[in-house]
Amino acid sequence: MRRPALWPTRFGWAFLGLVLLTLIGCINYALSLGYGLTFLLVGVWIVTAAQARRAAATLDLTVQPPAEAVAGHETAFTAQVRQSGAASPVTLRGWAEQNGQRVPLSAALFVGAGHTQTAALRLSDPVRGPLRLTGVQLVAHDPFGLWQATRTVTAQAQTAVLPAPEADAPAPPTLTAAGSGEAGRRTAGQEDFAGLRPYAAGDAPRLISWRHAARSGQLVTREFDAPLGQALDLNWNATQGEQEARLSRLAAWVTAARAAGLPFRLTLPGQSLPVGSGDAHAGRALRALALHPPFPAPPEQKAGNEFLSRPAWLGGPNTTEAPSAPLPAAPLQFSLLALGVALLPGLLRWPLWASALVLWLLTYRGLQAEPGRRLRALPPPLLLVLVGVAAFGLNATYGTLLGQDGGTALLAALLALKAAETRTVRDARLLTLLGLFVTSTHFFHDQGPLTALHSLLASVLLLAAAARWMGDRGDPAAQAALSPTVPRPLLGLSARLLLLSLPLAALLFVFFPRPDGPLWQLPINQGARTGLADQISAGEYSTLAQSDAVAFRADFGGPLPPPDERYWRGPVYELFDGQGWQQVRGRFAAPSAEARPGAPVWSYSITLEPSGKPWLLALDLPTTLPQSALLTGAFQAATLRPASLRTRYEWNSQAAVLGRQESQERLGLNLALPDTLDAANPQSRALAASWRTLAPEQRVQAGLDVFRKGDFAYTLTPPKLPETNRIDAFLFGSKRGFCEHYSSAFAFLMRAAGVPARIVGGYQGGEVNPAGGYLIVRQQNAHAWTEVWLQGQGWVRVDPTAAVAPARVQADLGTALTQPQATAPRERTTLERAKLRLDALQNQWNTWVVSYDGAQQRSLLSRLGVSGTGSPLYLLALLGAAALTLLPALAFVRRRALPRDPALLALHDLSTRLRLPRGPGETPTAYAERAAAHSPQQAPLLRDIARRFNALRYGPHAGPEELRQLQALVRQVRRTERT
């Protein structure tokens, strides 16, 4: 027996297209968790292929012709399909040959494990003539409908399509014979017994002489006669018109004669039947009418569209889907529920009105599907209006529809609108693919463990929804089992298949080549999340400091730098306009940078949360830069690809003398003060002017003494400063502020005193997590400090905030606000320690899952002795390892395909030992005879096995002992060696 031919269905090709699309997106946007989901779906695609092939191999088929077929009336061949392995959806495809034309037939059903299911291969409009079933294809599908395994079965069944009897046909002419009574001539009738004759097909059972058959073993039919009188003369010449009309009238006369029990004679051109009566005689007459040449041409047949078939561009039928009945409520509602779970993270993130629109559309469609509710379908014009409203509103909210927020929200709205207009099974199955795609878009926003768990849950539900539509295929038992809205067996099946796909997904996650750059650039983030803006003014950092969200994590893999050296350098602000400070985009000569002799080199990794900004946070002077990063003339590390996703960078930094040789143009810029009246700040200028006679270092100390001795306070809620002379208002008025107040005022004083100064933004400090030995730098650690340029020393960091609240540098923000002079952070509470342990797990997840990239992959391969992802050794090892990871899944599929019936399992073991598969519909006795011819030396044993199998299945005293005897006999069969 040939192996089943395996090919993806239309749905399977669409599923593969989805996988390729998500893979391209993961490659372009470095969505590490997206790789995991994509490879998990790849594993499902491969495992289900094995399931479909196994299911096809365990199917048996028998076909019976219709008892009677009449032209113009639907007729059907009856097919019985038995599944000795695991339950599977099945499609039957047959070809009926009629009058030289092949007509396609099909039926869909669901066959349970060890069950037999009956299906009808229907021919809607047959014409008169011979009808023969020339072949049947058994097409087994996997539970999700991704694959079809096709096996061609030789199934010969034929019948004759009778002409349709004419309605209201006139009475036929009669034939009169001479003589009557006992002495006269006799004719066929129902009055007197006339003798016995051999049985002929079509004879009525009531005419068979069963007593004679019991004695002789031969079937004979009793004949009766009557005195010759009148009989109907059904003659071709008595009819007029076209051939089919004449045959139709003759068929009406034959049918009427059979119903009345009247004898008749049939005369056709080149053929005649003598006078007779009864069912057998009428059957022979109708068959003669059906097979009278020439035969009419059959009408053109249109095959129904099947979403599971091969697409037209791959040789499949080019068809259109016919209008269908309303979709059943339970499968549709479960699909909508799965979609709702897939959209859940977005519903919590999108604008309230957009989330409400999506939920309303899904809920309305689910309620509309219930038979008892009279809810109208949403008209297409209304759906188009809703599309426009959603696009306009989201564009107004996010400023664009191309970014990650606006784009994913619009996609969800379109998906909900598609669900609202779903009318066919094809559309309902398409919702599964769209739901999986939407699930992958959540990785743009977060790739944490909770998002990973959500993607797994959504995948289980969506795949179960796909299987739900495959299971509802005409099997009453299956429909009864699947009647609840949430089908637990299908959820378990989906979860098991995903679990079996995990080894392959893990292998591909680790070893699938990962490029270092994107394929193209699109905006996937609309705003900064770190709060480090292009410019700062009073209040910028104090607002940010109220957030405890993580900005980045720093893992040193060893000793940590002391608290007063944890300055994470970000944007540098050099241009002051009286209100705020801005960055400078001008070009200056490159300054010098010299490492301090004996200064330690800090090696660490930064896992940066999404920010959408180009700044990379680093300590002191980076001595090595990550790929695609650069160092500006202000010693600010930046990247050409802003961090729109969580990203990991490796750094080496060392304390250095920055800008000992600096551009005079830049130094002049850092001495400039605005000359407008609203930014004059005369009091501050006068104070700074009094220091000009001091050495530059003494001017710096004089400026710090202003804060140390001036009764200043460190607070997150400083009073609002006026629009004019803000520096004077702070230094000589409120004296309450946050880091941006102190750094701005100090930089102004230094410039007014003749010392070049600028503000550096970034983060200071970080919370040590004892569970992981790394630093957690939060948004509340955002900080601004000052750099002054001193002759021979270059740019020197000066933090005026530390002069007011030393605890801001030595401890943390919370301690600095309550105990400004403290030198150590406060004791952590039990809840805070628990949060740190959770964060340690998050950090491990970020390190080994989210931040896994091409550099880490190359490092791993080098440790394994593999030169690169393109080497022959790499490809060979990857293919071999992939095959090994699929072994558990293939074993599971093979085990599920085994017959559930112990007796059938014994027969399956016999066919395995002999390497001789059973044919479709082949009885155990016939198989034993064929196996005996294949292995003559074991013929007695094989016939004994068939006899015991029949006794076990059909005998009155079958029990466990008989089953053990059958299994023992099977084990005695010698295995046939593979040839």
Short mmCIF file of C-alpha atoms in Angstrom, two decimals, residues 607-917:
data_model
loop_
_atom_site.label_atom_id
_atom_site.label_comp_id
_atom_site.label_asym_id
_atom_site.label_seq_id
_atom_site.Cartn_x
_atom_site.Cartn_y
_atom_site.Cartn_z
CA THR A 607 19.69 46.04 30.12
CA LEU A 608 17.95 49.19 28.97
CA GLU A 609 14.19 49.44 29.06
CA PRO A 610 12.43 50.89 25.98
CA SER A 611 12.94 54.63 25.73
CA GLY A 612 12.82 55.64 22.08
CA LYS A 613 15.81 57.91 22.72
CA PRO A 614 19.32 57.51 21.30
CA TRP A 615 21.16 57.94 24.62
CA LEU A 616 23.00 55.01 26.14
CA LEU A 617 23.71 55.24 29.85
CA ALA A 618 27.30 54.52 30.89
CA LEU A 619 29.72 55.23 33.75
CA ASP A 620 32.56 57.74 33.29
CA LEU A 621 34.30 57.23 29.93
CA PRO A 622 33.39 54.11 27.93
CA THR A 623 36.58 52.45 26.69
CA THR A 624 34.64 50.06 24.42
CA LEU A 625 31.39 50.76 22.65
CA PRO A 626 28.61 48.39 21.60
CA GLN A 627 28.01 47.83 17.92
CA SER A 628 26.28 50.77 16.19
CA ALA A 629 27.07 53.09 19.15
CA LEU A 630 29.12 56.27 19.10
CA LEU A 631 30.58 58.82 21.53
CA THR A 632 29.78 62.49 20.98
CA GLY A 633 32.07 65.45 21.59
CA ALA A 634 30.34 65.90 24.97
CA PHE A 635 31.33 62.31 25.91
CA GLN A 636 27.75 61.20 25.60
CA ALA A 637 27.22 57.61 24.35
CA ALA A 638 24.48 57.28 21.78
CA THR A 639 23.17 54.74 19.31
CA LEU A 640 22.04 55.07 15.74
CA ARG A 641 19.11 52.74 16.56
CA PRO A 642 17.15 54.15 19.53
CA ALA A 643 16.11 51.61 22.13
CA SER A 644 12.47 51.02 21.30
CA LEU A 645 12.62 47.57 22.90
CA ARG A 646 14.37 46.18 25.93
CA THR A 647 18.02 45.99 24.86
CA ARG A 648 21.20 44.68 26.42
CA TYR A 649 24.57 46.42 26.00
CA GLU A 650 28.04 45.39 27.13
CA TRP A 651 30.35 48.14 28.46
CA ASN A 652 33.86 48.75 29.72
CA SER A 653 34.32 52.10 31.49
CA GLN A 654 37.13 53.85 33.32
CA ALA A 655 37.51 57.15 35.14
CA ALA A 656 39.23 59.63 32.82
CA VAL A 657 40.30 63.23 32.37
CA LEU A 658 37.72 64.57 29.93
CA GLY A 659 38.46 67.46 27.62
CA ARG A 660 41.79 68.61 28.98
CA GLN A 661 42.25 69.81 25.40
CA GLU A 662 38.91 71.39 24.57
CA SER A 663 37.67 73.53 21.72
CA GLN A 664 37.74 77.25 22.50
CA GLU A 665 34.48 77.60 20.62
CA ARG A 666 32.84 75.08 22.93
CA LEU A 667 34.31 76.71 26.03
CA GLY A 668 32.95 80.03 24.87
CA LEU A 669 29.51 78.49 24.43
CA ASN A 670 29.66 77.18 27.99
CA LEU A 671 30.38 80.68 29.29
CA ALA A 672 27.46 82.31 27.49
CA LEU A 673 24.51 83.75 29.43
CA PRO A 674 21.35 85.28 27.97
CA ASP A 675 21.35 89.08 27.75
CA THR A 676 17.59 89.58 27.85
CA LEU A 677 15.96 91.42 30.74
CA ASP A 678 13.81 88.47 31.77
CA ALA A 679 16.95 86.32 32.15
CA ALA A 680 19.31 88.89 33.61
CA ASN A 681 19.24 87.54 37.19
CA PRO A 682 21.17 90.56 38.53
CA GLN A 683 21.57 89.25 42.08
CA SER A 684 23.12 86.02 40.93
CA ARG A 685 25.40 87.81 38.48
CA ALA A 686 26.56 90.19 41.20
CA LEU A 687 27.27 87.31 43.60
CA ALA A 688 29.27 85.42 41.00
CA ALA A 689 31.14 88.55 39.93
CA SER A 690 32.50 88.86 43.47
CA TRP A 691 34.32 85.55 43.01
CA ARG A 692 36.17 86.48 39.84
CA THR A 693 39.27 87.42 41.81
CA LEU A 694 39.44 83.85 43.15
CA ALA A 695 41.13 80.90 41.46
CA PRO A 696 38.73 78.78 39.39
CA GLU A 697 38.81 75.96 41.95
CA GLN A 698 37.95 78.43 44.71
CA ARG A 699 35.07 79.83 42.68
CA VAL A 700 33.65 76.31 42.47
CA GLN A 701 33.91 75.90 46.24
CA ALA A 702 32.36 79.32 46.77
CA GLY A 703 29.41 78.26 44.65
CA LEU A 704 28.99 75.05 46.64
CA ASP A 705 29.19 77.01 49.91
CA VAL A 706 26.14 78.96 48.81
CA PHE A 707 24.12 75.70 48.98
CA ARG A 708 25.85 74.25 52.04
CA LYS A 709 25.30 77.35 54.19
CA GLY A 710 22.22 78.90 52.62
CA ASP A 711 19.45 76.91 54.34
CA PHE A 712 18.42 75.17 51.11
CA ALA A 713 16.03 72.21 51.12
CA TYR A 714 15.76 69.18 48.85
CA THR A 715 12.13 68.44 47.86
CA LEU A 716 10.01 66.93 45.11
CA THR A 717 7.39 69.67 45.44
CA PRO A 718 9.18 72.99 45.14
CA PRO A 719 7.18 76.19 44.66
CA LYS A 720 6.66 77.36 41.11
CA LEU A 721 9.28 79.84 39.93
CA PRO A 722 8.40 83.03 38.02
CA GLU A 723 8.99 83.35 34.30
CA THR A 724 11.60 86.14 34.77
CA ASN A 725 14.88 85.95 36.67
CA ARG A 726 14.23 82.38 37.77
CA ILE A 727 17.76 81.85 39.10
CA ASP A 728 17.45 84.84 41.45
CA ALA A 729 14.01 83.66 42.57
CA PHE A 730 15.45 80.27 43.51
CA LEU A 731 18.77 81.36 45.10
CA PHE A 732 17.41 84.32 47.04
CA GLY A 733 13.76 83.38 47.39
CA SER A 734 12.29 79.86 47.59
CA LYS A 735 15.55 77.94 48.26
CA ARG A 736 13.57 74.73 47.80
CA GLY A 737 14.09 72.52 44.79
CA PHE A 738 15.14 69.31 43.14
CA CYS A 739 18.32 68.37 41.27
CA GLU A 740 17.52 70.42 38.15
CA HIS A 741 17.11 73.55 40.32
CA TYR A 742 20.51 73.12 41.96
CA SER A 743 22.42 72.13 38.82
CA SER A 744 20.87 74.98 36.81
CA ALA A 745 21.60 77.60 39.48
CA PHE A 746 25.14 76.35 40.04
CA ALA A 747 25.93 76.31 36.28
CA PHE A 748 24.62 79.89 35.99
CA LEU A 749 26.80 81.03 38.92
CA MET A 750 29.89 79.37 37.43
CA ARG A 751 29.35 80.96 34.02
CA ALA A 752 28.77 84.34 35.62
CA ALA A 753 32.00 83.81 37.59
CA GLY A 754 33.93 83.05 34.39
CA VAL A 755 34.11 79.26 34.70
CA PRO A 756 32.77 77.22 31.74
CA ALA A 757 29.93 75.04 33.00
CA ARG A 758 27.21 72.75 31.62
CA ILE A 759 24.54 70.38 32.92
CA VAL A 760 24.70 66.61 32.48
CA GLY A 761 21.51 64.59 32.71
CA GLY A 762 21.22 60.91 33.46
CA TYR A 763 20.80 58.75 36.52
CA GLN A 764 22.62 58.56 39.81
CA GLY A 765 22.92 55.60 42.14
CA GLY A 766 20.83 52.48 41.87
CA GLU A 767 19.37 49.91 44.21
CA VAL A 768 21.52 46.87 44.90
CA ASN A 769 19.53 43.67 44.54
CA PRO A 770 21.16 41.13 46.90
CA ALA A 771 19.28 38.29 45.18
CA GLY A 772 21.14 38.89 41.93
CA GLY A 773 24.07 41.13 42.80
CA TYR A 774 23.12 43.78 40.25
CA LEU A 775 21.89 47.37 40.32
CA ILE A 776 18.33 48.41 39.61
CA VAL A 777 18.23 51.97 38.34
CA ARG A 778 14.71 53.37 38.39
CA GLN A 779 13.12 56.46 36.94
CA GLN A 780 13.25 58.04 40.39
CA ASN A 781 17.05 57.82 40.15
CA ALA A 782 16.98 60.37 37.30
CA HIS A 783 19.45 63.10 38.18
CA ALA A 784 21.09 66.25 36.83
CA TRP A 785 24.53 67.47 37.87
CA THR A 786 27.06 70.04 36.66
CA GLU A 787 30.41 69.84 34.91
CA VAL A 788 32.89 72.72 35.11
CA TRP A 789 35.98 73.09 32.97
CA LEU A 790 39.22 73.75 34.84
CA GLN A 791 42.56 74.44 33.24
CA GLY A 792 44.70 71.30 33.28
CA GLN A 793 41.85 69.17 34.66
CA GLY A 794 39.31 69.30 31.86
CA TRP A 795 35.65 68.74 32.65
CA VAL A 796 35.16 68.05 36.36
CA ARG A 797 31.92 66.67 37.78
CA VAL A 798 30.35 68.81 40.50
CA ASP A 799 27.06 67.79 42.11
CA PRO A 800 25.49 70.73 43.95
CA THR A 801 22.56 68.53 45.04
CA ALA A 802 24.97 66.47 47.15
CA ALA A 803 25.95 69.66 48.99
CA VAL A 804 22.32 70.07 50.12
CA ALA A 805 21.32 66.40 50.55
CA PRO A 806 24.32 64.04 50.75
CA ALA A 807 21.88 61.14 51.14
CA ARG A 808 20.84 61.58 47.51
CA VAL A 809 24.24 60.23 46.49
CA GLN A 810 25.14 58.03 49.45
CA ALA A 811 21.71 56.45 50.00
CA ASP A 812 18.60 56.82 47.84
CA LEU A 813 15.87 59.26 46.97
CA GLY A 814 13.50 58.23 49.74
CA THR A 815 16.19 58.63 52.38
CA ALA A 816 17.31 61.97 50.92
CA LEU A 817 13.79 63.37 51.21
CA THR A 818 13.37 62.36 54.85
CA GLN A 819 16.97 62.33 56.14
CA PRO A 820 19.08 64.53 53.78
CA GLN A 821 22.31 64.06 55.74
CA ALA A 822 22.09 60.23 55.97
CA THR A 823 24.99 58.20 54.60
CA ALA A 824 23.23 54.83 54.14
CA PRO A 825 19.83 53.75 52.81
CA ARG A 826 17.06 52.78 55.18
CA GLU A 827 16.25 49.16 56.01
CA ARG A 828 14.07 47.43 53.42
CA THR A 829 10.66 46.09 54.37
CA THR A 830 9.56 42.48 53.84
CA LEU A 831 7.48 43.50 50.83
CA GLU A 832 10.40 45.36 49.28
CA ARG A 833 12.67 42.33 49.73
CA ALA A 834 10.05 40.14 48.03
CA LYS A 835 9.88 42.59 45.13
CA LEU A 836 13.66 42.41 44.79
CA ARG A 837 13.56 38.63 44.55
CA LEU A 838 10.96 38.89 41.80
CA ASP A 839 13.09 41.46 40.04
CA ALA A 840 16.04 39.07 40.19
CA LEU A 841 13.96 36.54 38.27
CA GLN A 842 12.99 39.27 35.82
CA ASN A 843 16.65 40.13 35.34
CA GLN A 844 17.54 36.52 34.60
CA TRP A 845 14.68 36.41 32.11
CA ASN A 846 15.94 39.57 30.45
CA THR A 847 19.50 38.23 30.30
CA TRP A 848 18.85 34.80 28.87
CA VAL A 849 15.62 35.28 26.92
CA VAL A 850 14.81 38.88 26.03
CA SER A 851 18.37 40.06 25.44
CA TYR A 852 19.57 36.93 23.65
CA ASP A 853 21.05 38.22 20.40
CA GLY A 854 23.54 37.45 17.68
CA ALA A 855 26.56 38.27 19.85
CA GLN A 856 25.49 35.85 22.58
CA GLN A 857 24.70 33.24 19.95
CA ARG A 858 28.14 33.56 18.36
CA SER A 859 29.76 33.33 21.79
CA LEU A 860 27.83 30.13 22.53
CA LEU A 861 28.71 28.59 19.17
CA SER A 862 32.38 29.38 19.66
CA ARG A 863 32.33 27.61 23.01
CA LEU A 864 30.77 24.60 21.24
CA GLY A 865 33.52 24.64 18.63
CA VAL A 866 31.32 25.87 15.77
CA SER A 867 32.85 28.63 13.67
CA GLY A 868 29.63 30.35 12.58
CA THR A 869 25.97 30.01 11.66
CA GLY A 870 26.75 29.41 8.01
CA SER A 871 29.31 26.63 8.39
CA PRO A 872 28.52 23.06 7.25
CA LEU A 873 29.08 21.77 10.79
CA TYR A 874 26.49 24.21 12.11
CA LEU A 875 23.89 23.20 9.53
CA LEU A 876 24.50 19.50 10.06
CA ALA A 877 24.33 19.80 13.84
CA LEU A 878 21.18 21.92 13.65
CA LEU A 879 19.37 19.42 11.43
CA GLY A 880 20.44 16.50 13.60
CA ALA A 881 19.42 18.21 16.83
CA ALA A 882 16.08 19.24 15.31
CA ALA A 883 15.38 15.62 14.38
CA LEU A 884 16.16 14.53 17.94
CA THR A 885 13.87 17.15 19.45
CA LEU A 886 11.01 15.85 17.31
CA LEU A 887 11.33 12.26 18.55
CA PRO A 888 9.05 12.73 21.61
CA ALA A 889 6.39 14.35 19.43
CA LEU A 890 6.60 11.61 16.81
CA ALA A 891 6.39 8.94 19.52
CA PHE A 892 3.28 10.64 20.88
CA VAL A 893 1.69 10.74 17.44
CA ARG A 894 2.56 7.10 16.81
CA ARG A 895 1.09 6.04 20.14
CA ARG A 896 -2.14 7.96 19.51
CA ALA A 897 -2.46 6.33 16.08
CA LEU A 898 -2.52 2.81 17.53
CA PRO A 899 -5.97 1.16 17.68
CA ARG A 900 -7.81 1.55 20.95
CA ASP A 901 -9.51 -1.85 20.62
CA PRO A 902 -7.17 -4.54 22.08
CA ALA A 903 -8.16 -7.06 19.41
CA LEU A 904 -7.53 -4.55 16.62
CA LEU A 905 -4.25 -3.64 18.29
CA ALA A 906 -3.23 -7.30 18.14
CA LEU A 907 -4.10 -7.34 14.43
CA HIS A 908 -2.06 -4.14 13.99
CA ASP A 909 0.90 -5.79 15.70
CA LEU A 910 0.55 -8.72 13.31
CA SER A 911 0.73 -6.43 10.27
CA THR A 912 3.78 -4.74 11.81
CA ARG A 913 5.54 -8.05 12.32
CA LEU A 914 4.83 -9.17 8.77
CA ARG A 915 5.54 -5.68 7.34
CA LEU A 916 2.30 -6.19 5.41
CA PRO A 917 -0.31 -3.46 6.04
#
